Amino acid sequence: MSGNERFDCIVVGAGPAGTAAALTLARAGVKVVLFERGEFPGAKNVMGGVLYSKTLNKLVPGFWKEAPLERPVIEQNLWMLSSDSVAKVGYRSPRFVPGHAAEGGVPDEGPANAFTVLRAKFDRWFAQKAVDAGALLITETAVEDLLWENGKVVGVQTGRDDGKVYADAVIVTAGLHALNSLIPKMADGRLGIKPEHVALAVKQIIALPKEKIEDRFNLPAGMGATIELVGASTSGLTGISFIYTNADSISIGAGAMLSDYVKSGKHPYDVIEDFKAHPAIKPLIAGGEVKEYLGHLIPEGGYNAVPKLYGDGFMVAGDSAMLVNSVHREGSNLAMESGRLAAETFIKAKERKDYSARSFAAYRDALDKSFVLKDLRKYRGIQHYLDSHPQIFLSYPEMVSEAAFRFLNVDEAPKAEHEKMMVQAVTNRRSMMGLLSDLWAGWRATR
Amino acid sequence: MSVDASRSAGGGPAPAAAPDVKTQAQGATIATGTEAKRLSIDDLLYLIRYNPDDRGHLRVINDDICREKCVKYGYACTRFCPAQVYKWEENHVSVSWEGCIECGACRIGCPFANIDWKYPRGGFGVSFKNG
Ligand SMILES: Cc1cc2nc3c(=O)[nH]c(=O)nc-3n(C[C@H](O)[C@H](O)[C@H](O)COP(=O)(O)OP(=O)(O)OC[C@H]3O[C@@H](n4cnc5c(N)ncnc54)[C@H](O)[C@@H]3O)c2cc1C
Ligand code: SF4
Ligand code: SF4
C-alpha cells in the first residue's frame, strides 16, 4: 500500500462487524481495505463465547464445515448461586444440533443453533474469508483517527509513517473504544460512555481433556453446554458469569457493571477466583490447567445508549455502535449483521455516487427493520429495570436457595409445613407485594 | 429444577490439605484436591502473551487529583484494573503499562477522567492466544 493509494471504502477493525462488512464489500467488487491493530485479527478480542449460526451462515454458507469452532451447543443452563448452594434450570434438545446429534462427523443438514468459539482462532479464519474475496487486510496498523474535510469524513489517519489513507467512506467497526473523533464528550471533558453503560468481564481458559469435559457436563461426544450464572458468582456485584465448554478447555468468566466495581473497590481477579472456588463450581474445573487470563468490556447501555450510526462519509457498526443485546448475551451476531447492512448501504450509495449522511440514512432504516434494533428496542427498559431492582441479581438467588432447601430437606415435618416454610423463605426476604411489583416491572421492561 | 446443596457437614470449613498449585511457563494447574489454590494476579499475568512496546501508552494526568480527590474511591483504578497496572505508591499512582490487557476500563472508570488513555501502537501490546 503506497501513501496516496485511494480506496472505495475503508473498514476500521477486523472483528465480526468489520470482517462482515469487508467481506460483503469485496464480493460486490468494491475496493476495500480492512485495518486491524492486532498482530492478527482476533489477537485483541475476547468473548464468552457463544456464536449464533444464523447470521454467519448468511455470510459464509456452510461455515460449520470449515470454521474453527469448539463445540455445537446442545444444552443451555441458568444457575442461581447462593453463597454455598445452587439452583439450576436447563434445557437440552437435539433440535439445537440438527445432524450433529448422531455424534461425530460433520453434518450436511445444517448448522447447530450455536457453537462455542475462541475468538483468536475464529476471527482469524473469518478475516481470511474477506481476504479470499478480495479485501486488502492490513494488520498491526492502528487507525488513530478519522480525517475530516468540510464536515465530511474523507479517510483515516493510521499510525504508519505514510499514515493517511483516503476513501469515499469509512465504516467504523473498532469495538467499544472506537475512535476519538467519534466518541462524544460531556461538558466537563469526560467520556460520554459512563461506567453504568459497560460491564467489565474477566475470563480464564482452563484446559481439560475432552472426556473429562463430557463426563462432568454429561455431554454426548463432541457436544457442548453453556451455563449462565447469577447471584454469588459475582461477589455481590450486579453481573452475570458464564461457563462454556470448548473442545478441550473450559471458558469461565465473570462480568459485572464497571460502576459496581468502582463503588465496591473489588478486584476483578478476586471475583473470578472466588467464583472458581465456589463449592458448586470447583468440581467442574478441578485438575484443569489455567492457560490464559483475559479481560474486556461489554457495552451494556442498550438501545438508549446507541450513538449516531452514520454521517457524511461514515457509518458505525457492532460494539462501536453499542449494538449488544445484554439480556440474551448476543453481540457477535449483531455485529456481523450491522457490518453487513452497512456494507450493503455503501454498495447502493456507490451506484448513486452519493456518500452523504442522507444517502447513509438507509443504514439506519435497514437496522431498524432487522433483528438488531428490533431486539434492542424490545429490551430498552431493561437497563433501568436492573438498576432499580438490584435484588434480581443479589437477593433472589439466596431466596430461591433458601426456599428450595426448605422444600426439599427431609426432616419429618409434614409436607404442608414444608410448603409454608418455602413461601416464608421467600416472603421473609421480600414482601409479596414487592415480589409482584418486581415481576410486573420486569415484564414491562421486556415488552 | 434440581437443587444441589453442597453444604459441608456441620457448616465447618472444608478440609484443608491439598497438593500445591504449580505455576509453569505453560499454565497453572488447579489442584485436584478439595481445596484448589487461588491464583494471584501475578500468576495470571504470567499466562498472557505480549508484544511489548518500549514506550508507554497510559499516563496519569495529574497526581494531585488522585491524592486529593480519589481517596474516597480507594484510588479506583488500583482496584478495578483487571491487570493491576495501577498501584498506589506512597503519594502517587504508578503505571505498569506493560501488563495492560487493553480493556479500557480505566478510560471510562476513573471518576475524574484523569487517565490519558490510548491503545498501544499497532502490532504492540497484548496478543491473546485463545480470546
Ligand atoms: C466476556 C465477553 C463475553 C461475550 N460473550 C458473547 C457471546 O457469548 N456471544 C456473543 O454473540 N457475543 C458475546 N460478547 C459480545 C461480543 O464479543 C461483541 O459484541 C463483538 O465482539 C463485537 O464485534 P465488533 O466487531 O463490533 O467488535 P470487536 O470484536 O471488539 O472488534 C473490533 C476490532 O477492531 C480492532 N480495532 C480496535 N481499534 C482499532 C483501531 N483504532 N485501528 C485498527 N483496529 C482497531 C480490534 O483489535 C478488533 O479486532 C461477549 C463479550 C465479552 C467481552
Ligand atoms: S482512578 Fe483516576 S483519580 Fe483515581 S487514582 Fe486512578 S487515575 Fe487517579
Ligand atoms: S485498559 Fe484495562 S488493563 Fe489496561 S490499564 Fe486500563 S483497566 Fe488496566
XYZ file of C-alpha atoms and ligand atoms in Angstrom:
647
model
C 0.000 0.000 0.000
C 1.576 3.275 -1.035
C 0.994 6.558 0.750
C -1.615 8.023 -1.562
C -3.472 4.968 -2.709
C -7.222 5.544 -2.773
C -9.882 3.069 -1.819
C -13.620 2.992 -2.303
C -14.151 2.109 1.322
C -12.051 1.803 4.496
C -13.121 -0.543 7.294
C -11.561 0.002 10.732
C -11.183 -3.130 12.863
C -11.305 -6.812 11.857
C -13.744 -8.136 14.452
C -17.058 -9.740 13.444
C -18.556 -6.395 12.350
C -15.592 -5.225 10.265
C -14.937 -8.561 8.625
C -18.637 -8.980 7.747
C -18.536 -5.523 6.148
C -15.272 -6.090 4.254
C -16.409 -9.497 3.020
C -19.710 -8.110 1.717
C -17.964 -5.169 0.040
C -15.231 -7.256 -1.568
C -17.749 -9.703 -3.011
C -19.522 -6.791 -4.692
C -16.259 -5.704 -6.290
C -15.721 -2.720 -4.002
C -12.071 -1.783 -3.483
C -11.859 -2.145 0.303
C -9.076 -2.029 2.870
C -9.547 -3.533 6.343
C -7.275 -2.198 9.092
C -6.552 -4.198 12.247
C -4.360 -3.002 15.099
C -3.631 -6.509 16.402
C -0.849 -8.811 15.305
C -3.629 -10.766 13.565
C -7.423 -10.451 13.599
C -8.602 -11.809 16.948
C -5.384 -11.134 18.885
C -7.144 -8.389 20.865
C -10.599 -9.905 21.045
C -12.410 -11.675 23.860
C -15.870 -13.125 24.229
C -17.612 -15.873 26.197
C -18.237 -17.066 23.605
C -21.302 -18.412 22.016
C -21.562 -17.779 18.299
C -25.063 -17.941 16.824
C -25.156 -19.619 13.433
C -27.942 -17.890 11.594
C -26.222 -14.561 10.906
C -22.874 -16.098 9.975
C -24.480 -18.665 7.681
C -25.899 -15.842 5.568
C -22.335 -14.565 5.073
C -20.486 -17.870 4.730
C -22.989 -20.608 3.830
C -21.851 -23.935 5.248
C -19.355 -22.211 7.576
C -19.559 -25.008 10.150
C -17.792 -27.397 7.814
C -14.594 -25.345 7.831
C -14.555 -22.756 10.615
C -12.522 -23.307 13.788
C -15.451 -23.957 16.132
C -15.237 -25.555 19.563
C -18.499 -27.422 20.240
C -22.099 -27.243 18.952
C -24.308 -26.224 21.878
C -26.857 -28.902 22.761
C -27.699 -27.659 26.245
C -28.148 -24.249 27.846
C -28.394 -23.650 31.586
C -29.125 -20.898 34.041
C -27.762 -21.363 37.525
C -28.564 -19.264 40.541
C -25.768 -19.380 43.054
C -26.194 -18.598 46.708
C -23.155 -18.491 48.954
C -22.963 -22.282 49.279
C -25.695 -23.765 47.055
C -27.017 -23.682 43.535
C -30.464 -23.815 41.883
C -30.361 -24.960 38.276
C -32.641 -24.612 35.269
C -31.586 -26.051 31.941
C -32.762 -27.133 28.569
C -31.223 -29.733 26.290
C -32.603 -30.591 22.901
C -31.348 -32.381 19.795
C -33.214 -29.671 17.879
C -30.357 -27.296 18.768
C -27.926 -29.510 16.862
C -29.629 -30.857 13.709
C -27.491 -33.583 12.227
C -24.931 -33.357 14.999
C -26.965 -35.429 17.400
C -25.882 -38.609 15.657
C -22.429 -37.941 17.129
C -19.197 -37.371 15.291
C -18.717 -36.294 11.703
C -19.747 -33.001 10.213
C -23.405 -32.916 9.232
C -24.736 -31.567 5.975
C -28.249 -30.894 7.215
C -27.466 -27.516 8.642
C -25.571 -25.862 11.432
C -26.323 -26.138 15.098
C -28.173 -23.166 16.569
C -24.941 -22.020 18.204
C -21.309 -23.021 18.693
C -18.779 -22.179 21.351
C -15.766 -20.396 19.853
C -12.429 -18.893 20.820
C -12.102 -15.527 19.147
C -8.351 -15.511 18.492
C -8.921 -18.530 16.263
C -12.321 -17.671 14.867
C -11.644 -14.044 13.904
C -8.511 -15.024 12.065
C -10.393 -17.558 9.961
C -13.272 -15.167 9.325
C -10.970 -12.335 8.195
C -9.280 -14.727 5.774
C -12.682 -15.152 4.088
C -12.741 -11.416 3.392
C -9.184 -11.578 2.047
C -10.101 -14.506 -0.222
C -12.968 -12.406 -1.574
C -10.552 -9.613 -2.469
C -10.363 -7.320 0.576
C -6.942 -5.938 1.489
C -6.239 -6.740 5.157
C -3.560 -4.673 6.872
C -2.700 -5.887 10.372
C -0.505 -4.320 13.082
C -1.868 -0.972 11.997
C -3.971 1.181 14.284
C -6.236 3.818 12.852
C -5.683 6.821 15.088
C -8.488 8.977 13.875
C -10.780 9.920 11.060
C -9.779 12.555 8.512
C -12.410 15.226 8.112
C -12.858 17.787 5.340
C -15.721 20.267 5.388
C -17.617 18.237 7.977
C -17.281 15.070 5.951
C -15.116 12.014 6.634
C -12.670 11.513 3.761
C -10.265 8.919 5.124
C -8.273 7.787 8.144
C -5.042 8.650 9.880
C -3.108 5.450 10.622
C -0.121 5.001 12.912
C 2.162 4.228 9.936
C 4.735 6.611 8.521
C 2.793 7.303 5.333
C -0.207 7.419 7.608
C -3.090 8.990 5.683
C -5.416 6.826 3.615
C -8.369 8.200 1.658
C -11.657 6.682 0.527
C -15.224 7.583 -0.386
C -16.392 6.390 3.018
C -15.221 4.787 6.261
C -17.051 2.063 8.169
C -16.037 2.151 11.831
C -16.100 -1.280 13.480
C -13.323 -0.770 16.017
C -15.146 -2.070 19.065
C -16.328 -0.145 22.089
C -13.494 2.374 22.208
C -13.866 3.305 18.539
C -12.099 6.475 17.537
C -11.620 9.692 19.449
C -13.314 11.996 16.989
C -16.434 9.812 17.088
C -16.728 9.402 20.841
C -18.962 12.047 22.356
C -17.589 14.003 25.299
C -19.591 15.559 28.102
C -19.359 19.235 29.021
C -16.688 18.562 31.680
C -14.486 16.704 29.204
C -15.429 13.241 30.479
C -16.315 10.443 28.103
C -19.917 10.078 27.026
C -19.693 6.350 27.813
C -20.450 6.006 31.513
C -19.372 3.246 33.912
C -23.080 2.323 34.101
C -23.017 1.576 30.370
C -20.364 -1.130 30.395
C -19.622 -4.415 32.114
C -16.040 -5.342 32.894
C -15.540 -9.032 32.193
C -12.595 -11.255 33.061
C -12.200 -14.767 31.809
C -9.894 -17.753 32.071
C -9.261 -20.628 29.700
C -8.886 -23.854 31.666
C -7.571 -26.874 29.773
C -9.218 -30.250 30.479
C -9.235 -33.488 28.478
C -12.239 -33.948 26.156
C -13.564 -36.983 28.042
C -13.421 -35.186 31.384
C -15.447 -32.326 29.956
C -18.032 -34.704 28.551
C -18.244 -36.622 31.850
C -18.537 -33.595 34.061
C -21.088 -31.817 31.910
C -22.909 -35.023 30.986
C -22.449 -34.414 27.265
C -22.619 -36.659 24.196
C -19.227 -36.866 22.466
C -18.336 -33.608 20.761
C -21.367 -31.676 22.075
C -21.214 -28.582 24.216
C -23.094 -26.869 27.012
C -23.414 -23.326 28.265
C -24.070 -22.192 31.806
C -25.021 -18.625 32.649
C -24.930 -17.787 36.361
C -26.348 -15.068 38.566
C -26.010 -14.474 42.283
C -22.942 -15.254 44.347
C -20.894 -15.785 41.173
C -20.036 -12.072 41.020
C -19.257 -11.425 44.708
C -22.273 -9.208 45.267
C -21.779 -7.071 42.168
C -24.514 -6.737 39.560
C -23.464 -9.066 36.801
C -23.508 -12.422 35.105
C -20.946 -15.189 34.999
C -20.540 -17.945 32.470
C -19.054 -21.369 31.929
C -18.820 -22.648 28.350
C -17.363 -25.915 27.136
C -14.752 -25.754 24.375
C -13.245 -28.757 22.575
C -10.593 -29.351 25.226
C -10.933 -26.434 27.583
C -13.480 -24.524 29.615
C -14.132 -20.813 29.223
C -15.045 -19.445 32.631
C -15.690 -15.782 33.281
C -17.440 -13.155 35.308
C -18.765 -9.810 34.149
C -20.066 -7.029 36.373
C -21.038 -3.413 35.828
C -17.966 -1.169 35.897
C -19.926 1.262 38.080
C -20.306 -1.529 40.670
C -16.587 -2.211 40.536
C -15.814 1.467 41.115
C -18.254 1.607 44.038
C -17.201 -1.640 45.711
C -13.432 -1.392 45.321
C -13.275 -5.099 44.444
C -10.577 -6.581 42.207
C -11.839 -8.451 39.103
C -9.218 -11.177 39.625
C -10.555 -11.783 43.131
C -14.107 -12.014 41.817
C -13.200 -14.730 39.303
C -11.019 -16.636 41.776
C -13.857 -16.561 44.351
C -16.261 -17.797 41.693
C -13.928 -20.679 40.812
C -13.702 -21.626 44.481
C -17.500 -21.893 44.929
C -18.387 -25.455 46.043
C -20.671 -25.930 43.029
C -18.045 -24.738 40.528
C -14.809 -26.180 41.889
C -15.516 -29.795 40.879
C -16.199 -28.739 37.278
C -12.695 -27.345 36.816
C -10.669 -29.432 39.259
C -7.364 -30.656 37.858
C -7.582 -28.274 34.910
C -4.702 -26.123 33.821
C -5.289 -22.385 33.513
C -3.947 -21.441 30.090
C -4.862 -17.816 29.736
C -6.344 -14.864 31.603
C -8.317 -12.302 29.615
C -10.373 -9.172 30.106
C -12.638 -6.954 28.035
C -15.547 -4.542 28.321
C -19.081 -5.349 27.173
C -21.315 -2.472 26.045
C -24.476 -2.732 28.141
C -26.075 0.634 27.501
C -28.757 -0.876 25.281
C -30.996 0.985 22.907
C -30.870 4.285 24.763
C -27.062 4.419 24.517
C -26.830 3.752 20.771
C -24.819 6.681 19.328
C -25.067 8.340 15.935
C -24.900 5.489 13.440
C -23.888 7.404 10.325
C -22.918 10.797 8.988
C -21.329 12.346 5.913
C -18.799 9.776 4.741
C -19.095 7.276 7.587
C -21.146 4.545 9.225
C -20.645 2.841 12.604
C -21.400 -0.837 13.340
C -21.017 -3.500 16.036
C -19.747 -2.647 19.521
C -18.689 0.799 18.286
C -22.423 1.460 17.964
C -23.228 -0.293 21.297
C -25.192 -2.953 19.413
C -25.205 -5.619 22.126
C -28.242 -7.437 23.471
C -27.129 -7.971 27.042
C -30.291 -9.837 28.035
C -29.504 -12.682 25.636
C -25.720 -12.317 25.712
C -25.657 -11.622 21.992
C -23.129 -9.299 20.402
C -21.120 -11.013 17.696
C -24.224 -11.729 15.623
C -25.479 -8.151 15.939
C -22.001 -7.020 14.941
C -21.996 -9.211 11.820
C -25.487 -8.180 10.815
C -24.821 -4.468 11.285
C -21.493 -4.744 9.426
C -23.223 -6.480 6.542
C -26.022 -3.894 6.405
C -23.520 -1.013 6.451
C -21.693 -2.636 3.542
C -24.906 -3.097 1.566
C -25.791 0.531 2.181
C -22.370 1.503 0.836
C -22.832 -0.650 -2.277
C -26.115 1.103 -3.098
C -24.601 4.505 -2.334
C -21.792 3.743 -4.750
C -24.268 3.269 -7.588
C -25.530 6.797 -6.892
C -22.047 8.100 -6.055
C -23.624 9.700 -3.010
C -21.822 9.131 0.310
C -23.630 11.815 2.260
C -25.485 11.351 5.517
C -28.724 11.492 3.534
C -27.613 8.519 1.487
C -26.364 6.560 4.521
C -29.634 7.104 6.387
C -30.696 3.906 4.601
C -28.351 2.059 7.003
C -30.365 3.197 9.989
C -33.589 2.129 8.241
C -32.143 -1.297 7.476
C -31.033 -1.734 11.109
C -34.476 -0.641 12.295
C -36.070 -3.379 10.220
C -33.553 -6.054 11.244
C -33.461 -8.060 14.472
C -30.612 -5.836 15.648
C -32.608 -2.760 16.580
C -35.889 -4.642 16.981
C -34.349 -6.673 19.792
C -32.591 -3.718 21.390
C -35.851 -1.749 21.319
C -37.714 -4.629 22.920
C -35.361 -4.547 25.883
C -34.909 -0.777 26.044
C -36.323 -0.646 29.574
C -34.170 -3.443 30.981
C -31.194 -1.309 31.936
C -33.291 0.921 34.134
C -35.140 -2.102 35.488
C -31.964 -3.845 36.605
C -30.588 -0.624 38.101
C -33.735 -0.136 40.139
C -34.195 -3.818 41.048
C -30.743 -4.978 42.157
C -32.434 -7.773 44.168
C -32.890 -9.678 40.891
C -29.149 -10.322 40.898
C -28.403 -10.238 44.578
C -31.082 -11.434 46.979
C -33.211 -13.541 44.612
C -30.633 -16.303 44.216
C -30.287 -16.531 48.024
C -34.059 -16.559 48.336
C -34.504 -19.326 45.778
C -31.809 -21.349 47.507
C -33.468 -20.983 50.890
C -36.905 -21.843 49.522
C -35.595 -24.915 47.692
C -33.710 -26.095 50.751
C -36.745 -25.818 52.990
C -38.914 -27.619 50.460
C -36.544 -30.476 49.698
C -34.891 -31.042 53.052
C -36.249 -34.230 54.663
C -36.830 -33.543 58.340
C -40.051 -35.454 59.095
C -42.069 -32.244 59.139
C -45.336 -32.709 57.222
C -45.144 -31.670 53.564
C -47.785 -28.973 54.051
C -45.443 -27.469 56.613
C -42.640 -27.526 54.006
C -44.726 -25.546 51.564
C -45.439 -22.978 54.208
C -41.733 -22.738 55.054
C -40.888 -22.350 51.396
C -43.266 -19.441 50.987
C -41.864 -17.992 54.198
C -38.303 -18.243 52.922
C -39.355 -16.040 50.067
C -41.557 -13.563 51.877
C -39.046 -13.157 54.714
C -36.753 -11.511 52.251
C -39.185 -9.674 50.038
C -42.852 -8.866 50.681
C -45.471 -10.474 48.469
C -46.257 -7.032 47.036
C -42.556 -6.420 46.433
C -42.294 -9.688 44.550
C -45.296 -8.926 42.407
C -44.039 -5.479 41.595
C -40.585 -6.849 40.620
C -42.239 -9.326 38.298
C -44.573 -6.762 36.824
C -41.780 -4.240 36.225
C -39.640 -6.987 34.707
C -42.415 -7.986 32.360
C -42.924 -4.364 31.333
C -39.209 -3.844 30.736
C -39.127 -6.641 28.205
C -42.279 -5.668 26.280
C -35.197 -27.720 38.520
C -32.566 -29.518 40.545
C -31.009 -28.195 43.671
C -27.537 -29.024 44.852
C -26.920 -28.078 48.431
C -23.218 -28.645 48.771
C -23.104 -27.619 52.398
C -20.256 -29.160 54.306
C -21.456 -31.181 57.272
C -21.822 -29.075 60.369
C -21.060 -25.950 58.359
C -17.392 -26.164 59.286
C -14.599 -25.157 56.978
C -13.748 -27.529 54.166
C -10.772 -29.743 54.942
C -7.502 -28.102 54.020
C -4.601 -30.247 52.818
C -4.262 -30.323 49.079
C -1.441 -30.517 46.598
C 0.108 -27.203 45.699
C -0.537 -25.330 42.525
C 2.354 -25.301 40.120
C 2.855 -22.208 38.065
C 4.604 -23.196 34.889
C 5.531 -21.374 31.733
C 2.555 -23.017 30.033
C -0.139 -22.852 32.611
C -1.133 -23.201 36.204
C -2.727 -26.424 37.389
C -5.716 -26.231 39.647
C -5.151 -28.703 42.421
C -7.265 -31.819 42.149
C -7.817 -31.966 45.881
C -10.760 -30.400 47.630
C -9.034 -27.084 48.117
C -7.729 -25.525 44.899
C -5.172 -22.836 45.456
C -6.114 -19.337 44.367
C -4.103 -17.874 41.572
C -2.671 -14.458 42.316
C -2.763 -11.660 39.797
C 0.933 -12.277 39.161
C 0.220 -15.947 38.374
C -2.499 -14.830 35.963
C -0.477 -12.147 34.201
C 2.269 -14.688 33.672
C -0.051 -16.606 31.331
C -0.600 -13.699 28.949
C 1.389 -13.135 25.777
C 2.532 -9.607 24.947
C 4.493 -7.877 22.206
C 5.963 -5.241 24.468
C 6.485 -1.735 23.128
C 9.286 0.382 24.522
C 7.018 3.370 25.028
C 4.096 3.589 27.399
C 0.537 4.166 26.193
C -1.057 5.096 29.530
C -0.445 8.111 31.734
C -1.983 9.564 34.873
C -2.584 13.202 34.008
C -2.455 14.912 37.397
C -1.170 13.210 40.575
C -2.775 15.899 42.743
C -6.231 14.792 41.613
C -5.528 11.189 42.712
C -4.164 12.375 46.058
C -6.808 14.920 46.823
C -9.975 13.570 45.289
C -9.699 9.829 44.812
C -9.133 8.726 48.414
C -12.836 8.155 48.852
C -12.760 5.733 45.914
C -9.751 3.959 47.378
C -7.848 5.094 44.237
C -10.335 3.432 41.933
C -8.025 2.338 39.099
C -5.751 0.487 41.540
C -8.751 -1.700 42.355
C -10.773 -2.312 39.211
C -7.954 -2.644 36.673
C -8.021 -6.384 35.850
C -4.257 -6.436 35.226
C -3.170 -4.431 38.275
C -1.467 -1.883 36.048
C -2.018 0.867 38.607
C -0.549 0.718 42.105
C -0.680 3.267 44.890
C 2.889 4.131 45.908
C 3.011 6.415 48.923
C 1.869 9.594 47.165
C 1.062 8.750 43.583
C -0.228 6.030 41.283
C 2.424 4.078 39.384
C 1.587 2.755 35.904
C 2.965 -0.652 34.777
C 1.568 -0.279 31.271
C 3.482 -3.380 30.094
C 0.841 -5.610 31.708
C -2.186 -3.808 30.284
C -4.728 -6.093 28.609
C -6.351 -3.149 26.828
C -9.862 -3.475 28.200
C -10.295 0.279 28.513
C -11.962 0.123 31.937
C -9.690 2.849 33.309
C -10.620 5.153 30.463
C -14.261 5.016 31.476
C -13.971 4.163 35.164
C -11.606 6.848 36.502
C -14.057 9.108 38.352
C -12.047 12.204 37.392
C -11.145 11.459 33.761
C -7.562 11.648 34.971
C -6.054 8.976 32.730
C -4.647 9.779 29.312
C -5.716 6.570 27.615
C -4.621 5.179 24.272
C -4.208 1.763 22.760
C -0.577 0.721 22.250
C 0.808 1.326 18.766
C -0.354 -1.069 16.038
C 1.074 -4.574 16.488
C 2.182 -3.964 20.088
C 0.571 -4.859 23.381
C -1.425 -7.911 24.375
C -1.789 -10.753 21.877
C -4.289 -13.312 23.105
C -3.767 -16.955 22.265
C -7.386 -18.016 22.670
C -9.609 -14.983 23.072
C -16.568 -11.552 28.129
C -17.448 -11.369 26.927
C -18.363 -12.351 26.592
C -19.151 -12.194 25.467
N -19.949 -13.239 25.119
C -20.608 -13.193 23.943
C -21.277 -14.352 23.474
O -21.266 -15.396 24.119
N -21.928 -14.275 22.288
C -21.928 -13.130 21.533
O -22.508 -13.120 20.437
N -21.304 -12.017 21.958
C -20.633 -12.027 23.140
N -19.936 -10.914 23.557
C -20.009 -9.675 22.758
C -19.152 -9.734 21.507
O -17.855 -10.149 21.829
C -19.062 -8.359 20.839
O -20.334 -7.768 20.757
C -18.463 -8.470 19.448
O -17.143 -8.914 19.521
C -18.495 -7.126 18.717
O -17.846 -7.242 17.482
P -17.175 -5.961 16.807
O -16.621 -6.435 15.514
O -18.139 -4.854 16.798
O -16.031 -5.506 17.816
P -14.712 -6.268 18.284
O -14.929 -7.718 18.317
O -14.276 -5.571 19.504
O -13.681 -5.972 17.107
C -13.082 -4.728 16.938
C -11.783 -4.915 16.179
O -11.215 -3.659 15.858
C -9.848 -3.649 16.187
N -9.513 -2.248 16.462
C -9.919 -1.504 17.528
N -9.478 -0.250 17.426
C -8.772 -0.197 16.281
C -8.056 0.848 15.648
N -8.013 2.060 16.171
N -7.419 0.577 14.480
C -7.458 -0.668 13.933
N -8.127 -1.698 14.503
C -8.780 -1.456 15.658
C -9.743 -4.579 17.360
O -8.426 -5.054 17.539
C -10.736 -5.662 16.990
O -10.158 -6.647 16.185
C -19.115 -11.021 24.681
C -18.220 -10.012 25.030
C -17.372 -10.181 26.126
C -16.390 -9.110 26.447
S -8.949 6.394 39.319
Fe -8.221 8.285 38.366
S -8.150 9.799 40.001
Fe -8.343 7.789 40.979
S -6.249 7.173 41.439
Fe -6.715 6.341 39.406
S -6.044 7.917 37.976
Fe -6.123 8.880 39.991
S -7.007 -0.661 29.808
Fe -7.746 -2.199 31.300
S -5.952 -3.476 31.699
Fe -5.197 -1.607 30.715
S -4.694 -0.263 32.390
Fe -6.782 0.261 31.833
S -8.057 -1.005 33.175
Fe -5.988 -1.848 33.267
